[in-house]
PDB file of C-alpha atoms and ligand atoms in Angstrom:
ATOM      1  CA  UNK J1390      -3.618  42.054   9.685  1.00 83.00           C
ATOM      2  CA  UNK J1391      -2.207  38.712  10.713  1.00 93.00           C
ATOM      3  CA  UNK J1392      -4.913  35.905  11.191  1.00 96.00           C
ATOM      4  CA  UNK J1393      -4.653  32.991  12.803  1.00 97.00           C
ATOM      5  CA  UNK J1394      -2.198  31.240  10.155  1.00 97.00           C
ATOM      6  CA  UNK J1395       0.139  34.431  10.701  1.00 96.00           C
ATOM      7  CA  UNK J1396       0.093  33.698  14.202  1.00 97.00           C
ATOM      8  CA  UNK J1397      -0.132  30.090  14.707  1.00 97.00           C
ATOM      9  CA  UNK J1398       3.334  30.329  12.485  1.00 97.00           C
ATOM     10  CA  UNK J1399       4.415  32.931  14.811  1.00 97.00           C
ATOM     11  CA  UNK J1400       3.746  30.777  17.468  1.00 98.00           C
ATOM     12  CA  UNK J1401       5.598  27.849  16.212  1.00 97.00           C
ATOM     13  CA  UNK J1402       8.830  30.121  15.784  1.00 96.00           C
ATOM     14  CA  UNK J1403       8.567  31.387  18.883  1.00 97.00           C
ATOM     15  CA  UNK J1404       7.901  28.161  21.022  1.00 98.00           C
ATOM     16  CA  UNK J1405      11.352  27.112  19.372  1.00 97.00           C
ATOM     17  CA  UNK J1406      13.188  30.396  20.006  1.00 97.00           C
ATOM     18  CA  UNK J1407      12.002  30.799  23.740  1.00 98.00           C
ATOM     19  CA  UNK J1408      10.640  28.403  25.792  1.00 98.00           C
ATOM     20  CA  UNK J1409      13.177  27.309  28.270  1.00 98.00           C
ATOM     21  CA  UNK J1410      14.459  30.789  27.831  1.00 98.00           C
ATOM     22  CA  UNK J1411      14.875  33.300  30.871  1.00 98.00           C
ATOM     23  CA  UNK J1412      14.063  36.983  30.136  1.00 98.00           C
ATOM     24  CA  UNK J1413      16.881  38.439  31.866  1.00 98.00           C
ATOM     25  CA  UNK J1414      16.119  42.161  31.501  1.00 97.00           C
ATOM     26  CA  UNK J1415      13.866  44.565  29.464  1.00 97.00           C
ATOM     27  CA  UNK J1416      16.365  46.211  27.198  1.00 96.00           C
ATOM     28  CA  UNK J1417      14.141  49.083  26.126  1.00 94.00           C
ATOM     29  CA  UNK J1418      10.917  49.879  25.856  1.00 94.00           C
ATOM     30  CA  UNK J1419      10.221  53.053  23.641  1.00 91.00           C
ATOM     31  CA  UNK J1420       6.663  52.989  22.763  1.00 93.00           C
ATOM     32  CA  UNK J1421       5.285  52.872  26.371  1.00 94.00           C
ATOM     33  CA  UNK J1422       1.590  52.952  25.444  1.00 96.00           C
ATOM     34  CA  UNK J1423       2.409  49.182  23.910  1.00 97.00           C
ATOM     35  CA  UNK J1424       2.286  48.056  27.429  1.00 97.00           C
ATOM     36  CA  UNK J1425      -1.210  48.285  28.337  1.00 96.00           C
ATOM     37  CA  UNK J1426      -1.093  46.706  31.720  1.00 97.00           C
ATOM     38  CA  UNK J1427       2.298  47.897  33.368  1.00 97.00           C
ATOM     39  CA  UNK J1428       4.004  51.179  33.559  1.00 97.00           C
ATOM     40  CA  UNK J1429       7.874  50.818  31.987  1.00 97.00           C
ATOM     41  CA  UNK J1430       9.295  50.444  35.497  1.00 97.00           C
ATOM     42  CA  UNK J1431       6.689  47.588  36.873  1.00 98.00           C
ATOM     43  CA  UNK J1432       7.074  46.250  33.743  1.00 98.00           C
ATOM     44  CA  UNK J1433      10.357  45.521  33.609  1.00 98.00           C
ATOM     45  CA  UNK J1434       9.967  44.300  37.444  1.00 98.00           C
ATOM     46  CA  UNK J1435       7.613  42.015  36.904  1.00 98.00           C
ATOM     47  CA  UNK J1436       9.081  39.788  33.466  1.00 98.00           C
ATOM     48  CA  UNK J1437      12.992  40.063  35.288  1.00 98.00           C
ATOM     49  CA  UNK J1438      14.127  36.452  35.860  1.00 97.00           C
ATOM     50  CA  UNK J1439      11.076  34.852  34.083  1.00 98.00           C
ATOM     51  CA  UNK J1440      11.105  31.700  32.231  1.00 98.00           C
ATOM     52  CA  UNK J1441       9.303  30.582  29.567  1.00 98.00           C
ATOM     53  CA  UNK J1442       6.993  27.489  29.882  1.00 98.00           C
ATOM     54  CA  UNK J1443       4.740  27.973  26.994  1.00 98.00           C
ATOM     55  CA  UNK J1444       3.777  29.565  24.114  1.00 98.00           C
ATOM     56  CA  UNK J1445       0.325  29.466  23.006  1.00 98.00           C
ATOM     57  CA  UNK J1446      -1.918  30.825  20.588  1.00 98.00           C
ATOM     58  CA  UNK J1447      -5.833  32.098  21.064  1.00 98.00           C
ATOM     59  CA  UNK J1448      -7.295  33.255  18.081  1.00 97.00           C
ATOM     60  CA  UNK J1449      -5.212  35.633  16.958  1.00 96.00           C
ATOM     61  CA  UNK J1450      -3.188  36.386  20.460  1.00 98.00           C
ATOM     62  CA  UNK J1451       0.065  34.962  21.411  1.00 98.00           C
ATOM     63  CA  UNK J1452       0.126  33.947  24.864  1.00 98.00           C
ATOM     64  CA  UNK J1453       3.416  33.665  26.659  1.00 98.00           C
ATOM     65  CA  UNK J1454       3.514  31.971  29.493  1.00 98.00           C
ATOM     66  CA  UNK J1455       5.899  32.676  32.389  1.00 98.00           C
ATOM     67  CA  UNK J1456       6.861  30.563  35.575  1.00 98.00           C
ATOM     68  CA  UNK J1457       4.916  32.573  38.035  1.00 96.00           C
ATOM     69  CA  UNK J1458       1.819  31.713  36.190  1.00 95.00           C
ATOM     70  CA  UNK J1459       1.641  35.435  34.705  1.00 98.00           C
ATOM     71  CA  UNK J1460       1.054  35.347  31.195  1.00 98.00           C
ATOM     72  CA  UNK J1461       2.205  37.833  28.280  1.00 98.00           C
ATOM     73  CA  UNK J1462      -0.448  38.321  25.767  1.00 98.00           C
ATOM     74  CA  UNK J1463       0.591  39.803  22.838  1.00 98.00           C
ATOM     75  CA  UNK J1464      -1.272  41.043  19.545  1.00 97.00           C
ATOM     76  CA  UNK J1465      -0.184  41.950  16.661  1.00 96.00           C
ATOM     77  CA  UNK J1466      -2.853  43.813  15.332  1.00 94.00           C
ATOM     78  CA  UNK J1467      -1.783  45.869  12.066  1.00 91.00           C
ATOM     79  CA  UNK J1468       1.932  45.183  11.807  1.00 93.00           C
ATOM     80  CA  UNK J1469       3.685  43.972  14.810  1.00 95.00           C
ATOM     81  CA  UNK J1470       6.599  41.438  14.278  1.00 96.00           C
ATOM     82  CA  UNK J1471       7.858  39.374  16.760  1.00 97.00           C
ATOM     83  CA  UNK J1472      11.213  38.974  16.290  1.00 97.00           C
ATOM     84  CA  UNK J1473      14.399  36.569  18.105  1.00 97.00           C
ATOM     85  CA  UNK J1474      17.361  38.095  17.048  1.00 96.00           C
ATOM     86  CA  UNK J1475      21.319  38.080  17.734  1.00 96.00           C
ATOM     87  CA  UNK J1476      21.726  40.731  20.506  1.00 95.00           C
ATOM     88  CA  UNK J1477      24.346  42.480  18.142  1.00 95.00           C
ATOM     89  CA  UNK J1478      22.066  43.201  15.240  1.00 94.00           C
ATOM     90  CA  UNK J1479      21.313  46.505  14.703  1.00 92.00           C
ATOM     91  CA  UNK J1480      17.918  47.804  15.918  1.00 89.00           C
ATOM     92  CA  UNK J1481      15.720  50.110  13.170  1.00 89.00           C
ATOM     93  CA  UNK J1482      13.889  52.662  14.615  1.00 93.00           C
ATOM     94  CA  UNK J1483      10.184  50.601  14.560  1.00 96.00           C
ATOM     95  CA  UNK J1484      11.296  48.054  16.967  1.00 96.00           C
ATOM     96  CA  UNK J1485       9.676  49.327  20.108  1.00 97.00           C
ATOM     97  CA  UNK J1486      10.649  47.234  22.586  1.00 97.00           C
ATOM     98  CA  UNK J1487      13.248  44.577  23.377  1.00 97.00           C
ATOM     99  CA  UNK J1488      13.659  41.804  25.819  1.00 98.00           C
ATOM    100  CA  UNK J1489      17.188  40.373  26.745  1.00 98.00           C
ATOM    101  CA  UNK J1490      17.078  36.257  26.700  1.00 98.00           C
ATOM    102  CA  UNK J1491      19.647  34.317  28.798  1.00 98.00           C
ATOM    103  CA  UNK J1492      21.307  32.865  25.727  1.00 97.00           C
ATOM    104  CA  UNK J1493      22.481  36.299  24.156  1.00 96.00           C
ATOM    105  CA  UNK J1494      19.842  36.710  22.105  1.00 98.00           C
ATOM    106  CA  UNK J1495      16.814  39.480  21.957  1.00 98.00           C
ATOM    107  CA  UNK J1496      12.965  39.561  21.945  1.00 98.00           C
ATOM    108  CA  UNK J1497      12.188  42.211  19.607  1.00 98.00           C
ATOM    109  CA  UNK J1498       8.721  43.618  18.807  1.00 97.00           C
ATOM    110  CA  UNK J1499       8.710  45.531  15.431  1.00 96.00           C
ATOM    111  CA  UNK J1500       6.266  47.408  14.909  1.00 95.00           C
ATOM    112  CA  UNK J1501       5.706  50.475  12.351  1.00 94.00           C
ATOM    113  CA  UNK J1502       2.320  51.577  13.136  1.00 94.00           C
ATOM    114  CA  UNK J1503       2.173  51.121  16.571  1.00 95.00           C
ATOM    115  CA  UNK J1504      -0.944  49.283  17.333  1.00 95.00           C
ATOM    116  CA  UNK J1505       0.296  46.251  18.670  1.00 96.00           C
ATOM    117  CA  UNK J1506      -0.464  45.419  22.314  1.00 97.00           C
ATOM    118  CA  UNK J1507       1.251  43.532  24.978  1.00 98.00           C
ATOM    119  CA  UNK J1508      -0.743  42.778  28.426  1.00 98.00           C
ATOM    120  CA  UNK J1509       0.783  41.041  31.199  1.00 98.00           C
ATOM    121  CA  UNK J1510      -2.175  39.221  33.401  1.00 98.00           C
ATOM    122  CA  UNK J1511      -2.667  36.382  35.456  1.00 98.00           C
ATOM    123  CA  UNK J1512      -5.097  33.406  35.361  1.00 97.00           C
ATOM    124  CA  UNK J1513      -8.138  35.827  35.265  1.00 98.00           C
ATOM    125  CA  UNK J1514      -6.663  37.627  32.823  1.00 97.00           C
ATOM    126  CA  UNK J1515      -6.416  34.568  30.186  1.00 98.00           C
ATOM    127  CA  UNK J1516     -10.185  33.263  31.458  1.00 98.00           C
ATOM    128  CA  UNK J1517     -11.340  37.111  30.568  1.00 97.00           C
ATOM    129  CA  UNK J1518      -9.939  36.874  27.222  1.00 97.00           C
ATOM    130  CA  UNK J1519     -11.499  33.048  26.784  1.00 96.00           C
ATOM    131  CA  UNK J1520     -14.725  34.474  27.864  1.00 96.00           C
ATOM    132  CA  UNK J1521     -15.360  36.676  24.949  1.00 95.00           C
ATOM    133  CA  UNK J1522     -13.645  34.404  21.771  1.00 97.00           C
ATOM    134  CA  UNK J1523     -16.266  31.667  20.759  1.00 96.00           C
ATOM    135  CA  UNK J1524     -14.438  28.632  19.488  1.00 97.00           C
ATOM    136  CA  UNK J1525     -11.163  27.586  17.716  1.00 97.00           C
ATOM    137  CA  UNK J1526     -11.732  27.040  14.369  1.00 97.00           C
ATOM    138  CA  UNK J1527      -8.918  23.925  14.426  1.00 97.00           C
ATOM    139  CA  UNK J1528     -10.061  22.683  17.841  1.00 96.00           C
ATOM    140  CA  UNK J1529     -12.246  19.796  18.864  1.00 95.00           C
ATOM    141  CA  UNK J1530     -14.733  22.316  20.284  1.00 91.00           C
ATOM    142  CA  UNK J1531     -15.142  23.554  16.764  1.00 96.00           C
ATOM    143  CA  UNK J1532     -18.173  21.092  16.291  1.00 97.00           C
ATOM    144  CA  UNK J1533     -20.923  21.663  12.750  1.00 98.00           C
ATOM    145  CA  UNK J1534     -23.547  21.665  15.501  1.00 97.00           C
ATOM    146  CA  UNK J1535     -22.163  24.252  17.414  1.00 96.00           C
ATOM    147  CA  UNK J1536     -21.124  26.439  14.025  1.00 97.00           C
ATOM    148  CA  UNK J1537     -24.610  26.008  13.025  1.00 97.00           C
ATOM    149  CA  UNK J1538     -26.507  27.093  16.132  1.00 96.00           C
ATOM    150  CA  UNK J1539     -24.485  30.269  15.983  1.00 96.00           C
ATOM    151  CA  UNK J1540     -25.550  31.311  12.380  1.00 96.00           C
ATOM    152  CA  UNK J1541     -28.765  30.985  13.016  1.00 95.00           C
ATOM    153  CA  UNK J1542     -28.515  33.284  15.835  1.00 94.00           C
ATOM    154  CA  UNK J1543     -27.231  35.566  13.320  1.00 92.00           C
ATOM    155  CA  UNK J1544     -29.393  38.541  12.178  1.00 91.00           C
ATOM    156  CA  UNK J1545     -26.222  39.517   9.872  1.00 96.00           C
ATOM    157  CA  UNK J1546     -25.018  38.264   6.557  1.00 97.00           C
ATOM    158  CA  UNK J1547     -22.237  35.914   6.396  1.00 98.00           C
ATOM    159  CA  UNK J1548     -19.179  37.609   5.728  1.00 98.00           C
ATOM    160  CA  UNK J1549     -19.655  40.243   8.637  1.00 97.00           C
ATOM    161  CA  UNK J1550     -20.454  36.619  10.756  1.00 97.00           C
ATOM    162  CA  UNK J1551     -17.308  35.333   9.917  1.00 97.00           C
ATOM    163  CA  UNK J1552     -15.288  38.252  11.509  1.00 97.00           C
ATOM    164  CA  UNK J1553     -17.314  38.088  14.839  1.00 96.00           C
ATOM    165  CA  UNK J1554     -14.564  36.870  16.924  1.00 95.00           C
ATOM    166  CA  UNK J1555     -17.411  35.825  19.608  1.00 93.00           C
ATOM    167  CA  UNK J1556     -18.723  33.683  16.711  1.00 94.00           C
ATOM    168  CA  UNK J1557     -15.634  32.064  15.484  1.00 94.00           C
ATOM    169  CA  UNK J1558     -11.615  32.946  16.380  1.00 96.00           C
ATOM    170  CA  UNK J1559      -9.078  33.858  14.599  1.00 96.00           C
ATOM    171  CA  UNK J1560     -10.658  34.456  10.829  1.00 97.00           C
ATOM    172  CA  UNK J1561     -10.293  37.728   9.758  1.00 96.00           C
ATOM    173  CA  UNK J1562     -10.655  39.281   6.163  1.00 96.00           C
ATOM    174  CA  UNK J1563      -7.918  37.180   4.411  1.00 97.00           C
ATOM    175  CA  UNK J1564      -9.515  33.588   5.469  1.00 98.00           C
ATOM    176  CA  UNK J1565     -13.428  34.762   5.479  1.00 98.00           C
ATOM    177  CA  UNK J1566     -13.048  35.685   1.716  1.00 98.00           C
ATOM    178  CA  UNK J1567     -11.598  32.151   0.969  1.00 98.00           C
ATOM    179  CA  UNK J1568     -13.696  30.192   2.838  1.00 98.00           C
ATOM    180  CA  UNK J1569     -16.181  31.587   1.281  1.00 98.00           C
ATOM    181  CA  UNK J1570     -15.380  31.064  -2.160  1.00 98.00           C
ATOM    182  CA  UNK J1571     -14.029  27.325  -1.524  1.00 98.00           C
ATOM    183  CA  UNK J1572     -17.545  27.177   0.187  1.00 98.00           C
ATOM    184  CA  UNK J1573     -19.852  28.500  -2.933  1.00 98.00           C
ATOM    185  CA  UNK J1574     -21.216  30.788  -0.536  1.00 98.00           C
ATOM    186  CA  UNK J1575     -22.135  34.115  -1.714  1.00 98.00           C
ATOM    187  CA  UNK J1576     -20.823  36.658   1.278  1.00 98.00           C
ATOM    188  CA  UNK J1577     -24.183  39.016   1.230  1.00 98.00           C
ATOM    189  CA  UNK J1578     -26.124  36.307   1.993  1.00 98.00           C
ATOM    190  CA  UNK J1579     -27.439  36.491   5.604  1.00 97.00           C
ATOM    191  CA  UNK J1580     -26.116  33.660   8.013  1.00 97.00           C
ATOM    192  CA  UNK J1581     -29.227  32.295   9.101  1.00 97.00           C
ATOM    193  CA  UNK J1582     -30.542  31.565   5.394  1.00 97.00           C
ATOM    194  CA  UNK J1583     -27.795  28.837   4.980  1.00 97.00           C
ATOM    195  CA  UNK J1584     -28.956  25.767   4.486  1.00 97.00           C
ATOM    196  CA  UNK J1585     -27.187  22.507   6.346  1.00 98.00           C
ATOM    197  CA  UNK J1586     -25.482  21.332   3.309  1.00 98.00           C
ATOM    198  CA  UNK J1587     -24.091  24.860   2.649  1.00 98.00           C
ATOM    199  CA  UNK J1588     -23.243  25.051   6.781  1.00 98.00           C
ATOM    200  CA  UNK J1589     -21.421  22.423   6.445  1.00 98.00           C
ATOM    201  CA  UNK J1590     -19.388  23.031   3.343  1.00 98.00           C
ATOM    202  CA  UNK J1591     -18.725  26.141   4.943  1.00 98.00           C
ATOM    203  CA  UNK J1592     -17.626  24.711   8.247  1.00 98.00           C
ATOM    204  CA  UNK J1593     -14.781  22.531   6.075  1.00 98.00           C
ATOM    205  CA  UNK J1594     -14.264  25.305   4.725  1.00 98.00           C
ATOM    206  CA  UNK J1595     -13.149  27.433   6.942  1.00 98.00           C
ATOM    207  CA  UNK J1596     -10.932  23.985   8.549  1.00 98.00           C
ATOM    208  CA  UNK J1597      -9.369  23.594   5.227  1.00 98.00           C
ATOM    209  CA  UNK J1598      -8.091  27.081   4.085  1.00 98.00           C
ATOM    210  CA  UNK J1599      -6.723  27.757   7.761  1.00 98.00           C
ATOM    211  CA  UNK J1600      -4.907  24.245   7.749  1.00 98.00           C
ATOM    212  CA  UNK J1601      -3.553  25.046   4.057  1.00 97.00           C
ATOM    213  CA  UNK J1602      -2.301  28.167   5.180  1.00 97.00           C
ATOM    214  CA  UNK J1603      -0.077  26.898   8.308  1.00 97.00           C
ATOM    215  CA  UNK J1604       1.128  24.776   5.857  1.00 97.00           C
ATOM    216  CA  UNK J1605       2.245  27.423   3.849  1.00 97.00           C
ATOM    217  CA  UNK J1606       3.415  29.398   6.990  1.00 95.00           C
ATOM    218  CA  UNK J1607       1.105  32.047   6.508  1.00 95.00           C
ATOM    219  CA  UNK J1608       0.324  35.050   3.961  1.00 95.00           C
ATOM    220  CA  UNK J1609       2.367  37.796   3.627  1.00 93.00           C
ATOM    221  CA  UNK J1610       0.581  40.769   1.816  1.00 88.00           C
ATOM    222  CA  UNK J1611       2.877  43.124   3.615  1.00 84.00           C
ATOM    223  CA  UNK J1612       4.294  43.159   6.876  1.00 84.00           C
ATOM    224  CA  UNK J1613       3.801  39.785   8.752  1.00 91.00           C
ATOM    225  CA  UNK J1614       6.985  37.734   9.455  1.00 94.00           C
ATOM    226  CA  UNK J1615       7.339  34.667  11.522  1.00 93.00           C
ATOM    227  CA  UNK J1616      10.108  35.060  14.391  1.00 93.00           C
ATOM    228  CA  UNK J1617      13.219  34.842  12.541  1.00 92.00           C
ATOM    229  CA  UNK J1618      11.766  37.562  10.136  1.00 92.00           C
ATOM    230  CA  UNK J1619      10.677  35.073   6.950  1.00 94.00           C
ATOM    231  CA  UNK J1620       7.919  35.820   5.042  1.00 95.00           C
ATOM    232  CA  UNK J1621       5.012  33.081   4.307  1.00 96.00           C
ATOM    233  CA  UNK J1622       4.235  31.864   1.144  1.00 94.00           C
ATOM    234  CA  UNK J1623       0.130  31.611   1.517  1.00 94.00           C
ATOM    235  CA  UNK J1624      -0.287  34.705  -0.710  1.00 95.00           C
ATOM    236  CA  UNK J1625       1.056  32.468  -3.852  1.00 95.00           C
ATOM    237  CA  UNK J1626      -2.433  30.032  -3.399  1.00 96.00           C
ATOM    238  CA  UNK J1627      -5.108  32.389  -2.520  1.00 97.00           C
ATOM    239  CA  UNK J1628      -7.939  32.381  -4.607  1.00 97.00           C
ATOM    240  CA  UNK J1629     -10.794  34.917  -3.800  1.00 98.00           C
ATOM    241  CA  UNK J1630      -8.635  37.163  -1.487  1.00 97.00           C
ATOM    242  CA  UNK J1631      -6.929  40.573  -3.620  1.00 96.00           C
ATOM    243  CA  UNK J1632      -7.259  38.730  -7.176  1.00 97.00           C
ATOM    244  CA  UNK J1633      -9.409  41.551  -8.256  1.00 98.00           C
ATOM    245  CA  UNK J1634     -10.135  40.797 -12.007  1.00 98.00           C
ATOM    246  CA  UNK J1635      -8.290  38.052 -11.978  1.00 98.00           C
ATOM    247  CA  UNK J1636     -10.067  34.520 -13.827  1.00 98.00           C
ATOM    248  CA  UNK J1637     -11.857  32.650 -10.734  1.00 98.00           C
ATOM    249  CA  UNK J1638      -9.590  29.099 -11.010  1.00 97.00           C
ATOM    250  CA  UNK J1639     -13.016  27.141 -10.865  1.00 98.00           C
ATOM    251  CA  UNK J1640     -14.779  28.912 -13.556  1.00 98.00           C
ATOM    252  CA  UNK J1641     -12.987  31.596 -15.308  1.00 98.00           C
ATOM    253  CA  UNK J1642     -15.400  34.830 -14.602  1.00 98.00           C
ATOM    254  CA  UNK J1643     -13.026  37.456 -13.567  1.00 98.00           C
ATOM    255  CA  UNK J1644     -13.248  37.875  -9.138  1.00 98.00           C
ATOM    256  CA  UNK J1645     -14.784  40.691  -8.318  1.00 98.00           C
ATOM    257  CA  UNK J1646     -14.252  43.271  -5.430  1.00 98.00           C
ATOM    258  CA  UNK J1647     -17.429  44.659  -3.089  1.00 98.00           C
ATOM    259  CA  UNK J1648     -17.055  46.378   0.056  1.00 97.00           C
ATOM    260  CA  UNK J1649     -19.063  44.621   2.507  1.00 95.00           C
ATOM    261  CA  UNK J1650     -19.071  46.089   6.238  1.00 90.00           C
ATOM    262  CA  UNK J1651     -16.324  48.359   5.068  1.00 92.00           C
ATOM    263  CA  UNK J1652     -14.042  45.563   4.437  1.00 95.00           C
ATOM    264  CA  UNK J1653     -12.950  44.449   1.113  1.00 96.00           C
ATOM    265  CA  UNK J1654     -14.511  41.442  -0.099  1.00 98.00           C
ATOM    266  CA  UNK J1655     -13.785  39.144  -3.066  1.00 98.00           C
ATOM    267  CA  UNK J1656     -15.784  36.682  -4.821  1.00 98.00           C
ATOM    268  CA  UNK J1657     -16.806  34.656  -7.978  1.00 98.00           C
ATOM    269  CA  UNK J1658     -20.153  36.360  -8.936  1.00 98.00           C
ATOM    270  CA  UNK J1659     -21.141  32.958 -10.640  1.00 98.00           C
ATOM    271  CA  UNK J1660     -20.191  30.093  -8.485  1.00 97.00           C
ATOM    272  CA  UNK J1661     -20.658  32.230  -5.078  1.00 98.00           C
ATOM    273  CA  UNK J1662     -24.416  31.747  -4.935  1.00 96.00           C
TER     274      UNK J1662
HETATM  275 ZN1   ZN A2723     -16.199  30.977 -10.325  1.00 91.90          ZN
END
């Protein structure tokens, strides 16, 4: 599932691709149920003649924003693209729905499993969603303090914290893993029994394997793409994450795979204390 390094690079290829843009016309729309907040019809009503202001990011949401202050929030979930393509390129039959831009080009959202959402709200809507993300990870309200407080409000262990989206946005499976075993942490151990050195080694962390992976414009294990369908190249410097057996690069005891919360978790058994 795309994290927020998937989508932040998303982001970045769509702010380039659209804003200024008008959506003249929703082309098709095939997969109704993506749509959660507008039948086909009022759908297709309500984006006509829109422009593009901004293009934002909140955890791991893209929020479009139109100039009637309505905002298209879109997640990817599973395996949702979103795609800015040449109108004349042939369609395959996963892209679900398509958006025509006022410079001959198409939105196109890609999607072959079908669990990737698009909600069209207005202020309230984007204060709702606000509401119930704690913090940005790369944003100045991202504080040790703050980071702190909330893991010792914990009664779970650390991994499981790390995917609380109410306790930190945007991580997900990928980043938890590596922040984790940048961090020395072991992932069973429960939140609140970190001490403030580990905390804090943590909390860089988490900064630090989220920056390195915008840099490398994302991981693709599968199906993420940025907007003009390229891959990322993150996957080439993991070093916990899906390296199963593989020599830990700090100490050479092969990683090993545990199932934690019934998500796959990697780790050095000897330096993840
Ligand atoms: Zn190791």
């Amino acid at each position: 599932m795309p994290e927020l390094p998937e989508v932040e690079t998303v982001r970045r290829s769509l702010e380039q691709e659209l804003v200024g843009r008008r959506f003249v016309a929703l082309r098709s729309l095939g997969w109704p149920k993506i749509v959660n907040t507008h039948s086909p019809e009022l759908f297709a009503e309500a984006i006509a003649q829109r422009q593009i202001q901004q293009v934002l990011r909140r955890a791991k949401y893209l929020l479009i924003e139109l100039d009637n202050h309505e905002t298209l929030i879109v997640h990817l979930r599973m395996t949702g693209q979103m795609l800015v393509v040449a109108a004349d390129q042939p369609a395959d039959k996963h892209t679900h729905v398509v958006v025509e831009l006022d410079n001959g080009r198409e939105l196109r959202f890609h999607d072959p499993r079908k669990f990737g959402r698009w909600s069209l709200v207005d202020r309230s809507g984007v204060d709702e969603l606000n509401q119930r993300l704690g913090p940005e990870p790369l944003g100045d309200d991202f504080t040790l303090a703050d980071f702190s407080q909330r893991l010792q409000r914990k009664a779970t262990k650390i991994k499981p914290t790390l995917l609380d989206q109410s306790v930190l946005a945007g991580v997900g499976n990928i980043y938890a893993d590596e922040a984790l075993w940048l961090a020395k942490i072991h992932p069973l151990r429960a939140a609140k029994s970190l001490n403030p050195a580990e905390v804090a080694a943590l909390f860089e962390a988490i900064k630090t394997v989220l920056r390195n992976s915008i840099e490398h414009r994302g991981t693709t294990l599968v199906n993420y793409r940025d907007a003009y369908g390229a891959s990322g190249e993150n996957q080439y410097h993991l070093e916990a994450y899906g390296r199963t057996g593989e020599p830990c690069r700090r100490c050479g005891t092969p990683i090993e795979r545990i199932v934690v919360g019934q998500r796959s978790t990697h780790l050095c058994p000897v330096c993840q204390v």
